[in-house]
PDB file of C-alpha atoms in Angstrom:
ATOM      1  CA  MET A 894       0.018  -0.080  -0.181  1.00  0.00           C
ATOM      2  CA  VAL A 895       1.373   3.162  -0.885  1.00  0.00           C
ATOM      3  CA  ARG A 896       0.539   6.661   0.663  1.00  0.00           C
ATOM      4  CA  ARG A 897       0.007   9.719  -1.700  1.00  0.00           C
ATOM      5  CA  CYS A 898      -1.305  13.017  -0.688  1.00  0.00           C
ATOM      6  CA  GLY A 899      -2.985  11.692   2.462  1.00  0.00           C
ATOM      7  CA  VAL A 900      -4.566   8.810   0.949  1.00  0.00           C
ATOM      8  CA  ARG A 901      -3.604   5.228   0.804  1.00  0.00           C
ATOM      9  CA  TRP A 902      -3.485   3.889  -2.576  1.00  0.00           C
ATOM     10  CA  SER A 903      -4.349   0.068  -2.610  1.00  0.00           C
ATOM     11  CA  ASN A 904      -3.903  -2.043  -5.933  1.00  0.00           C
ATOM     12  CA  THR A 905      -7.668  -1.375  -6.200  1.00  0.00           C
ATOM     13  CA  HIS A 906      -7.114   2.392  -6.169  1.00  0.00           C
ATOM     14  CA  ARG A 907      -4.312   1.810  -8.823  1.00  0.00           C
ATOM     15  CA  HIS A 908      -6.930  -0.419 -10.812  1.00  0.00           C
ATOM     16  CA  ALA A 909      -9.469   2.449 -10.598  1.00  0.00           C
ATOM     17  CA  LEU A 910      -6.649   4.923 -11.882  1.00  0.00           C
ATOM     18  CA  PHE A 911      -5.662   2.769 -14.588  1.00  0.00           C
ATOM     19  CA  LEU A 912      -9.303   2.964 -15.849  1.00  0.00           C
ATOM     20  CA  LEU A 913      -9.910   6.350 -15.504  1.00  0.00           C
ATOM     21  CA  PRO A 914      -8.295   7.590 -18.866  1.00  0.00           C
ATOM     22  CA  ASN A 915     -10.697   5.248 -20.596  1.00  0.00           C
ATOM     23  CA  LEU A 916     -13.587   6.361 -18.950  1.00  0.00           C
ATOM     24  CA  ALA A 917     -12.516  10.145 -19.359  1.00  0.00           C
ATOM     25  CA  CYS A 918     -12.660   9.407 -23.219  1.00  0.00           C
ATOM     26  CA  ALA A 919     -16.030   7.860 -23.145  1.00  0.00           C
ATOM     27  CA  LEU A 920     -17.430  10.582 -21.190  1.00  0.00           C
ATOM     28  CA  ALA A 921     -15.794  13.398 -23.580  1.00  0.00           C
ATOM     29  CA  GLY A 922     -18.377  11.596 -26.227  1.00  0.00           C
ATOM     30  CA  ALA A 923     -15.240  11.205 -28.933  1.00  0.00           C
ATOM     31  CA  ASP A 924     -15.581   7.437 -28.148  1.00  0.00           C
ATOM     32  CA  LEU A 925     -19.399   6.495 -28.984  1.00  0.00           C
ATOM     33  CA  GLN A 926     -18.055   4.864 -32.518  1.00  0.00           C
ATOM     34  CA  ALA A 927     -14.878   3.352 -30.622  1.00  0.00           C
ATOM     35  CA  SER A 928     -16.833   1.876 -27.890  1.00  0.00           C
ATOM     36  CA  ALA A 929     -19.489   0.615 -30.193  1.00  0.00           C
ATOM     37  CA  ALA A 930     -16.808  -1.317 -32.387  1.00  0.00           C
ATOM     38  CA  ASN A 931     -14.990  -2.588 -29.194  1.00  0.00           C
ATOM     39  CA  VAL A 932     -18.176  -4.449 -27.656  1.00  0.00           C
ATOM     40  CA  GLY A 933     -18.095  -6.949 -30.418  1.00  0.00           C
ATOM     41  CA  ASN A 934     -20.238 -10.107 -29.671  1.00  0.00           C
ATOM     42  CA  SER A 935     -21.074  -9.117 -26.077  1.00  0.00           C
ATOM     43  CA  LEU A 936     -23.633  -6.476 -27.547  1.00  0.00           C
ATOM     44  CA  PRO A 937     -27.319  -7.736 -26.802  1.00  0.00           C
ATOM     45  CA  GLY A 938     -29.061  -8.585 -30.216  1.00  0.00           C
ATOM     46  CA  GLY A 939     -31.879  -5.981 -29.467  1.00  0.00           C
ATOM     47  CA  ALA A 940     -29.462  -3.184 -29.185  1.00  0.00           C
ATOM     48  CA  ARG A 941     -27.501  -3.641 -32.594  1.00  0.00           C
ATOM     49  CA  GLY A 942     -30.182  -2.060 -34.733  1.00  0.00           C
ATOM     50  CA  TYR A 943     -30.568   0.787 -32.232  1.00  0.00           C
ATOM     51  CA  LEU A 944     -26.838   1.542 -31.874  1.00  0.00           C
ATOM     52  CA  GLY A 945     -26.580   1.104 -35.554  1.00  0.00           C
ATOM     53  CA  TYR A 946     -28.876   3.998 -35.956  1.00  0.00           C
ATOM     54  CA  VAL A 947     -27.265   5.994 -33.141  1.00  0.00           C
ATOM     55  CA  THR A 948     -23.763   5.785 -34.926  1.00  0.00           C
ATOM     56  CA  SER A 949     -24.937   6.510 -38.347  1.00  0.00           C
ATOM     57  CA  HIS A 950     -27.189   9.603 -37.156  1.00  0.00           C
ATOM     58  CA  ILE A 951     -24.713  11.274 -34.659  1.00  0.00           C
ATOM     59  CA  ASN A 952     -25.055  14.797 -36.249  1.00  0.00           C
ATOM     60  CA  SER A 953     -28.857  14.226 -37.541  1.00  0.00           C
ATOM     61  CA  PRO A 954     -31.001  17.543 -37.708  1.00  0.00           C
ATOM     62  CA  GLN A 955     -33.760  15.164 -36.414  1.00  0.00           C
ATOM     63  CA  ILE A 956     -33.040  14.625 -32.378  1.00  0.00           C
ATOM     64  CA  LEU A 957     -36.278  12.855 -31.596  1.00  0.00           C
ATOM     65  CA  PRO A 958     -35.375   9.732 -33.538  1.00  0.00           C
ATOM     66  CA  PHE A 959     -31.536  10.026 -32.448  1.00  0.00           C
ATOM     67  CA  LEU A 960     -32.757   9.981 -28.950  1.00  0.00           C
ATOM     68  CA  GLU A 961     -35.291   7.430 -28.663  1.00  0.00           C
ATOM     69  CA  ALA A 962     -32.545   4.983 -30.557  1.00  0.00           C
ATOM     70  CA  ALA A 963     -29.910   5.804 -27.907  1.00  0.00           C
ATOM     71  CA  VAL A 964     -32.588   5.490 -24.935  1.00  0.00           C
ATOM     72  CA  GLU A 965     -33.522   2.018 -26.312  1.00  0.00           C
ATOM     73  CA  ALA A 966     -30.041   0.865 -26.867  1.00  0.00           C
ATOM     74  CA  ARG A 967     -29.260   1.992 -23.316  1.00  0.00           C
ATOM     75  CA  THR A 968     -32.164  -0.150 -22.053  1.00  0.00           C
ATOM     76  CA  GLU A 969     -30.731  -2.989 -24.084  1.00  0.00           C
ATOM     77  CA  ILE A 970     -27.480  -2.837 -22.810  1.00  0.00           C
ATOM     78  CA  SER A 971     -28.257  -2.095 -19.082  1.00  0.00           C
ATOM     79  CA  GLN A 972     -29.374  -5.960 -18.534  1.00  0.00           C
ATOM     80  CA  SER A 973     -25.854  -6.984 -19.494  1.00  0.00           C
ATOM     81  CA  LEU A 974     -23.606  -4.274 -17.776  1.00  0.00           C
ATOM     82  CA  VAL A 975     -22.559  -6.361 -15.010  1.00  0.00           C
ATOM     83  CA  GLY A 976     -18.873  -7.522 -15.340  1.00  0.00           C
ATOM     84  CA  ASN A 977     -18.335  -6.326 -19.143  1.00  0.00           C
ATOM     85  CA  ARG A 978     -16.209  -2.981 -18.867  1.00  0.00           C
ATOM     86  CA  ASP A 979     -16.698  -2.559 -23.076  1.00  0.00           C
ATOM     87  CA  LEU A 980     -20.546  -2.403 -22.515  1.00  0.00           C
ATOM     88  CA  LEU A 981     -20.037   0.054 -19.464  1.00  0.00           C
ATOM     89  CA  TYR A 982     -18.146   2.555 -21.832  1.00  0.00           C
ATOM     90  CA  LEU A 983     -20.545   1.959 -24.332  1.00  0.00           C
ATOM     91  CA  ASP A 984     -23.503   2.990 -21.781  1.00  0.00           C
ATOM     92  CA  VAL A 985     -21.496   5.905 -20.651  1.00  0.00           C
ATOM     93  CA  ALA A 986     -20.936   7.294 -24.434  1.00  0.00           C
ATOM     94  CA  LEU A 987     -24.713   6.808 -25.182  1.00  0.00           C
ATOM     95  CA  GLU A 988     -25.644   8.723 -22.099  1.00  0.00           C
ATOM     96  CA  ASN A 989     -23.204  11.421 -22.909  1.00  0.00           C
ATOM     97  CA  SER A 990     -24.526  11.478 -26.561  1.00  0.00           C
ATOM     98  CA  ILE A 991     -27.934  11.936 -25.468  1.00  0.00           C
ATOM     99  CA  ARG A 992     -27.023  14.788 -23.013  1.00  0.00           C
ATOM    100  CA  SER A 993     -25.260  16.590 -25.913  1.00  0.00           C
ATOM    101  CA  ALA A 994     -28.008  16.069 -28.527  1.00  0.00           C
TER     102      ALA A 994
END
């Protein structure tokens, strides 16, 4: 255990700090397409169509269909989030795209 800035850093903290840059990229919204590409076969079948629509209509002037597809994709993904880091990053990227639409 290492002590920095008055905080004891365990291996768990180090692991969390290792993940922070990836999470920061997902929160920046720049990685929606990269997150979608990284999930591979772990993406639930019901989310594929919605995610395809979202990634192909990122800058579309029609916001409502984009928002509906993003929310539906998050709903489908939410059931498989536990233990899957790639799906978690995708979910965060989808949330960020919804907020910025």
